[in-house]
XYZ file of C-alpha atoms in Angstrom:
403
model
C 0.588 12.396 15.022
C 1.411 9.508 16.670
C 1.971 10.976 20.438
C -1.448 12.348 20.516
C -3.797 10.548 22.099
C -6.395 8.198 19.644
C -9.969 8.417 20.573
C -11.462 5.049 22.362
C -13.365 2.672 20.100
C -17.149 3.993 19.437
C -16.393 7.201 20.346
C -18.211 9.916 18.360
C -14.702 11.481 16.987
C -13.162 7.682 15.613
C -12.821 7.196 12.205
C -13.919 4.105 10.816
C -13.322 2.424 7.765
C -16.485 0.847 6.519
C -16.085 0.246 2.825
C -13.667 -0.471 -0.605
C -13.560 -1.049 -3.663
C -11.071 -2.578 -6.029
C -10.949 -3.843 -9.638
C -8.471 -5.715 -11.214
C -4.713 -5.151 -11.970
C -2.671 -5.612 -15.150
C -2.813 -4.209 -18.599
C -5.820 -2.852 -19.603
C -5.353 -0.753 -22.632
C -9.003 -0.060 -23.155
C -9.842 0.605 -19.766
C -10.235 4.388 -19.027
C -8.243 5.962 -16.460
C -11.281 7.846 -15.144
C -13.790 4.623 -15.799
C -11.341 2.760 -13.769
C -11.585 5.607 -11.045
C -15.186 5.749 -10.781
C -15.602 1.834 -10.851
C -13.542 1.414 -7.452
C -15.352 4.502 -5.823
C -18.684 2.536 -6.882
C -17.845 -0.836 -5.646
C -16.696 0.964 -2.447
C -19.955 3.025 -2.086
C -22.071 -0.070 -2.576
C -19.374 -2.149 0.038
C -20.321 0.754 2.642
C -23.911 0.622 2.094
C -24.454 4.579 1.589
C -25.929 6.550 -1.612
C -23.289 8.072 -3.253
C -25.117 11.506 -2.383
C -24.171 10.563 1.186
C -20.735 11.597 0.251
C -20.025 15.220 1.306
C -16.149 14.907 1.088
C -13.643 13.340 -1.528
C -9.626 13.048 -1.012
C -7.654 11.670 -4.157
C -4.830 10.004 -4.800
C -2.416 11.210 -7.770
C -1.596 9.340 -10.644
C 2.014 9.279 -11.707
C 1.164 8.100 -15.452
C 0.004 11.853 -17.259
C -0.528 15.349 -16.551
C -3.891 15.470 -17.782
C -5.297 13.020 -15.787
C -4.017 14.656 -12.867
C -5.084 18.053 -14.046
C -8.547 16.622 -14.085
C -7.501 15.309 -10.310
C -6.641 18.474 -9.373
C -9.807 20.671 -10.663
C -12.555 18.348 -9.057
C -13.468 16.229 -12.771
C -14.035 13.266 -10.274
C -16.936 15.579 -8.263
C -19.038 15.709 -11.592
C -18.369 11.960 -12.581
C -19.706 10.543 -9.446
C -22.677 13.095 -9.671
C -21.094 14.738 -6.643
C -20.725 18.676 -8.166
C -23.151 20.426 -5.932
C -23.049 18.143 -3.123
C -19.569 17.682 -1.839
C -17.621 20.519 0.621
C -14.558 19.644 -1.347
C -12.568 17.933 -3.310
C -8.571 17.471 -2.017
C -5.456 15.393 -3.380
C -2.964 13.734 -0.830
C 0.647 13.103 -2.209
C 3.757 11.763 -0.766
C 4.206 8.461 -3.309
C 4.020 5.075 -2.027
C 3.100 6.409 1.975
C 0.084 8.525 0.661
C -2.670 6.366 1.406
C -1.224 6.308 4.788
C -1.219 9.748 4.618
C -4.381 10.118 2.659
C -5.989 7.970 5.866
C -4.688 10.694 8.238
C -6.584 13.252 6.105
C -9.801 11.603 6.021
C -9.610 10.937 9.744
C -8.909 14.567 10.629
C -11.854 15.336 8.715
C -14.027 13.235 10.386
C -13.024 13.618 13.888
C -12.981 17.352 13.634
C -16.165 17.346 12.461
C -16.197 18.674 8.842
C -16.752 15.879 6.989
C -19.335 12.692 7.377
C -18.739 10.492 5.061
C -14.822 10.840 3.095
C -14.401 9.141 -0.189
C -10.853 8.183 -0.844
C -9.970 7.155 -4.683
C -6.917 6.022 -6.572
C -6.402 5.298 -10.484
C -3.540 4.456 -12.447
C -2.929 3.709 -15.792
C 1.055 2.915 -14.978
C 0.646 -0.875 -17.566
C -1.054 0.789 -20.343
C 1.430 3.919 -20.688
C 4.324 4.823 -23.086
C 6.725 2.982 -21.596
C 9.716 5.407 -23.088
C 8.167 7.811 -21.092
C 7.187 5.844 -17.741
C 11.308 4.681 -17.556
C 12.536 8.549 -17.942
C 10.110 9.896 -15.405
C 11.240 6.769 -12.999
C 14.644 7.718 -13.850
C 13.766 11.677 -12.915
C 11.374 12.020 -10.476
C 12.343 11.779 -6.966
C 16.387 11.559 -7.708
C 18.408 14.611 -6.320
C 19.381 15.758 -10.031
C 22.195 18.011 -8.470
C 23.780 14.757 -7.281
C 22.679 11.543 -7.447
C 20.938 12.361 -11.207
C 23.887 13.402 -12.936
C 25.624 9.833 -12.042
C 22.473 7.986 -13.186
C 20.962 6.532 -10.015
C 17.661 5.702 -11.128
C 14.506 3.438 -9.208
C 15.932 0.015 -9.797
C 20.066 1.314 -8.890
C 18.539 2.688 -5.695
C 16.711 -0.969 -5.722
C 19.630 -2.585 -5.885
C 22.063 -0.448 -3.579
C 19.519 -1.534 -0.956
C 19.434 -4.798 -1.811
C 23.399 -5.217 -1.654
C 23.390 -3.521 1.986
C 21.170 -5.914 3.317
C 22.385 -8.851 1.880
C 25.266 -7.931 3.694
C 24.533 -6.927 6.481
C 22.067 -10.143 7.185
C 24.128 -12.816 5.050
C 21.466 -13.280 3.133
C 21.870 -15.220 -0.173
C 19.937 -15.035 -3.411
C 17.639 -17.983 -2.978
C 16.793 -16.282 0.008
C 15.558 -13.207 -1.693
C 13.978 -14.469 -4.359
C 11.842 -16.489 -1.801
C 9.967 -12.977 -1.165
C 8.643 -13.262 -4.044
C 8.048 -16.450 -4.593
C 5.737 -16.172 -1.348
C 3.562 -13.157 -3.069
C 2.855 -14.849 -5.961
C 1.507 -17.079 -3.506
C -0.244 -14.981 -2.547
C -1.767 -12.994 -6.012
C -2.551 -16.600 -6.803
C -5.532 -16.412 -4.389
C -6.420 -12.968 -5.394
C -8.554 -12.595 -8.096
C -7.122 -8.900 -8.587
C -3.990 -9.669 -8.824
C -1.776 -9.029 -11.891
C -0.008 -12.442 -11.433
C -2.886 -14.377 -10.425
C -2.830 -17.572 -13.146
C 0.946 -17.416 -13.510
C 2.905 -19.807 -10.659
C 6.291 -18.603 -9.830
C 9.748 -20.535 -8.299
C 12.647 -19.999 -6.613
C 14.494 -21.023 -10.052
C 12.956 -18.785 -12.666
C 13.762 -15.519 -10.622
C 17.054 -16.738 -10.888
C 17.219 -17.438 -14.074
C 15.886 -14.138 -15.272
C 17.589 -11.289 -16.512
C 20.012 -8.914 -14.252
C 18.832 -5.668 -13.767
C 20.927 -4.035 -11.348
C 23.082 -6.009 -9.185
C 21.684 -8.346 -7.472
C 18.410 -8.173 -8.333
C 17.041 -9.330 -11.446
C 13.814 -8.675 -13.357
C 11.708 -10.711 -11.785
C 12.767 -8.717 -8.532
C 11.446 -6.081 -9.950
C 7.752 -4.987 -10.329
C 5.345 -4.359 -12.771
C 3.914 -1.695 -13.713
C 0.349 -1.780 -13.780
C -3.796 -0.448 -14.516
C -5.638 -0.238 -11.561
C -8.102 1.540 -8.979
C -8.756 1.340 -5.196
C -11.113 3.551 -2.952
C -12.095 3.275 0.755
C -15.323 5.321 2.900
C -15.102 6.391 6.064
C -17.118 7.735 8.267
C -17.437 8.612 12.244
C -17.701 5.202 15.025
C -21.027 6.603 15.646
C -22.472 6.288 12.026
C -20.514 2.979 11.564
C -22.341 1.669 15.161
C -25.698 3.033 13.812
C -25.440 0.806 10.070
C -22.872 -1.962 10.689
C -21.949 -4.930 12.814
C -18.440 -4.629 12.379
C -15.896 -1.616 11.099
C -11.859 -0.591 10.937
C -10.804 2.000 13.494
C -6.893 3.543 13.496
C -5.661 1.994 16.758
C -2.660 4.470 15.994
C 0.045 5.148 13.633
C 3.901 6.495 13.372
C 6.083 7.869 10.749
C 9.688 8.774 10.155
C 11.150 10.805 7.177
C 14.522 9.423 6.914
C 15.956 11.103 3.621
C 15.323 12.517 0.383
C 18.665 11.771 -0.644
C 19.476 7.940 -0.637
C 23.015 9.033 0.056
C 21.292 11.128 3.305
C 20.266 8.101 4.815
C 22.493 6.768 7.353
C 21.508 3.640 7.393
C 20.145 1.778 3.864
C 19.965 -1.324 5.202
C 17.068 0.320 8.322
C 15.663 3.173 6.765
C 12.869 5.119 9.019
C 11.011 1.340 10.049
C 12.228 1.137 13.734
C 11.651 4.455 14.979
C 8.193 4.730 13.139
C 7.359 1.376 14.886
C 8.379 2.588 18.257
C 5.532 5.831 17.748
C 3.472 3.550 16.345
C 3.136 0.445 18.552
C 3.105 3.650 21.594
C 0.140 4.828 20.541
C -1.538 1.883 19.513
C -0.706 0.263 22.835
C -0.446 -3.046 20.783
C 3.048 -4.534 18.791
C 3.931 -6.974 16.396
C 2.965 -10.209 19.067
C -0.670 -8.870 19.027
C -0.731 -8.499 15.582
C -2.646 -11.218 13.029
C -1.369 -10.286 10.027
C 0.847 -6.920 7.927
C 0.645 -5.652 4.884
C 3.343 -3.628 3.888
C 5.362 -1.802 1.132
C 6.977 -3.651 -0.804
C 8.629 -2.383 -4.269
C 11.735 -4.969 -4.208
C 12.200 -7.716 -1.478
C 14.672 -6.195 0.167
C 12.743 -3.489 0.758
C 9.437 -5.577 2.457
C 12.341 -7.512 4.595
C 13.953 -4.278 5.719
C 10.201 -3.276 6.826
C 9.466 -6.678 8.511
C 12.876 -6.248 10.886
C 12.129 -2.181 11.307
C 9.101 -3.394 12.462
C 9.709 -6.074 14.768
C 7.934 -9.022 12.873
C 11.140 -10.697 12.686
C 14.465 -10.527 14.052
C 16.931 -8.358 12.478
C 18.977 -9.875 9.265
C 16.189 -13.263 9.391
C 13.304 -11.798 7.164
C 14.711 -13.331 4.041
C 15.347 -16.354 5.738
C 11.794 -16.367 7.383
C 10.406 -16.318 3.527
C 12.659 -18.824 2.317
C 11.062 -21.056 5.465
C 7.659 -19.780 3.948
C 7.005 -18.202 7.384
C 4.832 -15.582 5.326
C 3.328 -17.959 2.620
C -0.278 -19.283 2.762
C -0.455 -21.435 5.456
C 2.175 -20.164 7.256
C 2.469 -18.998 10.489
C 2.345 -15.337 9.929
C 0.252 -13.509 6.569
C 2.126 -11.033 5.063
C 0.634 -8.718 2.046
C -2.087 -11.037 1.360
C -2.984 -9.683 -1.800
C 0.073 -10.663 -3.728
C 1.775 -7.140 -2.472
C 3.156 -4.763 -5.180
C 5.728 -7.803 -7.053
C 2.572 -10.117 -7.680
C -0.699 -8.286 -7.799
C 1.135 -5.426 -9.652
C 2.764 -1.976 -9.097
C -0.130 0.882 -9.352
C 2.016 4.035 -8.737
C 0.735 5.650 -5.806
C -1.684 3.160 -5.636
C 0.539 0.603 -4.556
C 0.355 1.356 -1.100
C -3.414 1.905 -1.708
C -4.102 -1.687 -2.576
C -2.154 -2.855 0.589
C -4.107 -0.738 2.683
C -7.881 -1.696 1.320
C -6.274 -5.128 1.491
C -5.785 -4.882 5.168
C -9.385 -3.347 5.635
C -10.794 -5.947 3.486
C -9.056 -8.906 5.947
C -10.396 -7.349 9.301
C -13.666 -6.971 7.595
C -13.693 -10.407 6.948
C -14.526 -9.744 3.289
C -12.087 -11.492 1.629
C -12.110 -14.732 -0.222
C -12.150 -17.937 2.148
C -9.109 -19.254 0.897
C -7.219 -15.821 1.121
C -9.088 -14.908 4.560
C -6.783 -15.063 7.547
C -8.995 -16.339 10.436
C -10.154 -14.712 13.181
C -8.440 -10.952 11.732
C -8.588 -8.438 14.228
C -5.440 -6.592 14.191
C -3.230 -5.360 11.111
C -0.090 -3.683 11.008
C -0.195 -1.541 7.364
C 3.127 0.110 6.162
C 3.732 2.423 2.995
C 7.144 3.961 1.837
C 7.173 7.225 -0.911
C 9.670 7.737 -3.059
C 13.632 6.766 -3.177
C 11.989 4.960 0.515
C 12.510 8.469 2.242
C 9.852 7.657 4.586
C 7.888 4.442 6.856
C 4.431 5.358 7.404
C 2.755 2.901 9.526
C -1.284 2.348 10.430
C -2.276 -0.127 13.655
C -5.750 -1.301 12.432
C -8.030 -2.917 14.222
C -11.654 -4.334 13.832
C -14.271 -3.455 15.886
C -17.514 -5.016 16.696
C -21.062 -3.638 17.947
């Protein structure tokens, strides 16, 4: 993907982002997982300033919390909800866990530029806080582990969490204060983001100490949340975004690297497939981490988000911890980093996850977020998503672009 050559900005055949949606994060019991769906698509239609019947393609996002939910995914339910049946070419579901609205992105774009879609509606629910929990800790401890190997020994989400953790703490000399400065920062963050899961709760470097061990050395607080939400996004062609809006979201370019399934496959835990997706990426953008104003990126565990940061060049290798402990990434600091509280503070929607980084960073270089969470002047993004046991580094070079 990444060593083909991206249209210019305006062109007829660019992609352009030129609406979301979002509603809250938590627990929300009484909230339907299919209310919550066609809330976000609604708030994103309206944010795009099209009818819904202008919508002639939807792409969805899996939920992880129930099979009928996703059967109703799967056989086009969300077509009739909108008031779509009849009117849309199709109805399609991306999937590759935490990386799929990278992924998702890619499909929408192809669909555009190629000319068989107009206007692509892209939609995520979860209902991860409000389900049986029983059942949400097997499936975490199932899905996505090799269960000829790594199963049988009982390597679940959090062990893999904290095997990754160890390696880089190692390998960087990082120390625990350190790590729990990550996030300390996103609550930061999630306290500016009326979304966020965590957004009236303030957070310290002392009480993620202090709270329970999960699996060596992170401890609970390290660890995130599940949670209820929705996010969607619109896109459409540069030509129909030049003919309605001032300003849009373009892919300057984008890289990926699947580095395992296995965690045990991976050479290198304490890398993963961050630097050579960057080096794809930043090619065909033509831009790096110095031209960049702020990132949003995947981030299940710290070490995880500081692994990212090195991979991709926005800071030097074994200081990202140290960078958050010297609140390098906090509000105010000299570089933003997942402004919306990231997955630890807003809250951990499955899939959606990466979802609400990415309409986070399309929401910043629209200038559409709330002044005191806007970074100033946003006109390039580096997003970043990660699926599964972090077998993959998807990354999208956005950019804003202006009539």
């Amino acid at each position: 993907m990444s060593n083909m050559p991206y249209p210019q900005p305006g062109s007829a055949s660019d992609a352009a982002f030129i609406g979301i949606g979002e509603i809250p994060s938590g627990k929300y019991p009484k909230r339907g997982f299919m209310a919550q769906l066609v809330e976000a698509a609604a708030r994103a239609i309206q944010d795009s300033g099209l009818q819904h019947t202008d919508i002639d393609q939807l792409v969805l996002i899996p939920n992880l919390h129930g099979i009928p939910d996703q059967a109703d995914l799967i056989f086009s339910r969300v077509a009739e909800e909108l008031g779509l049946h009849g009117r849309v070419k199709s109805s399609m579901m991306v999937h590759s866990g935490g990386s799929t609205s990278d992924n998702a992105t890619r499909a929408a774009a192809g669909l555009v530029a190629s000319g068989q879609a107009r206007n692509v509606l892209v939609v995520q629910s979860e209902k991860w806080g409000s389900a049986d929990l029983t059942e949400m800790v097997d499936m975490l401890s199932v899905n996505g582990i090799p269960r000829e190997w790594e199963g049988t020994s009982g390597l679940q989400f959090n062990a893999i969490g904290g095997l990754i953790t160890q390696r880089y703490m190692h390998q960087s000399g990082s120390t625990p204060e350190e790590m729990a400065s990550v996030c300390v920062a996103l609550r930061e963050w999630a306290r500016l983001n009326p979304n966020a899961m965590w957004k009236d709760k303030e957070l310290t470097v002392e009480q993620v100490l202090a709270s329970k061990l999960v699996s060596d050395p992170i401890r609970a607080i390290e660890c995130p949340y599940l949670a209820d939400g929705a996010a969607a996004f619109v896109m459409t062609s540069a030509t129909e975004a030049r003919r309605n809006h001032d300003s849009w979201v373009r892919i300057g370019g984008s890289g990926g690297c699947v580095s395992h399934y296995s965690s045990g496959q991976d050479a290198e835990l304490g890398e993963l497939g961050w630097p050579k997706a960057a080096v794809e990426a930043y090619d065909a953008a033509g831009w790096g981490p110095q031209d960049a104003d702020l990132a949003e990126v995947y981030d299940s565990y710290s070490a995880v988000l500081t692994i990212a940061l090195e991979g991709l060049g926005l800071s030097k290798k074994g200081e990202a911890a140290r960078d958050f402990h010297a609140k390098r990434f906090s509000p105010g600091g000299e570089f933003p980093v997942n402004t919306n509280g990231g997955l630890l503070s807003a809250g951990h929607t499955g899939v959606g996850g990466g979802m609400a980084l990415l309409v986070e960073a399309v929401r910043q270089l629209l200038h559409r977020a709330e002044p005191e969470r806007q970074v100033a002047g946003a006109e390039r993004c580096i997003v970043g998503g990660s699926g599964g046991s972090y077998m993959d580094a998807q990354i999208m070079m956005l950019e804003r672009v202006e009539k």
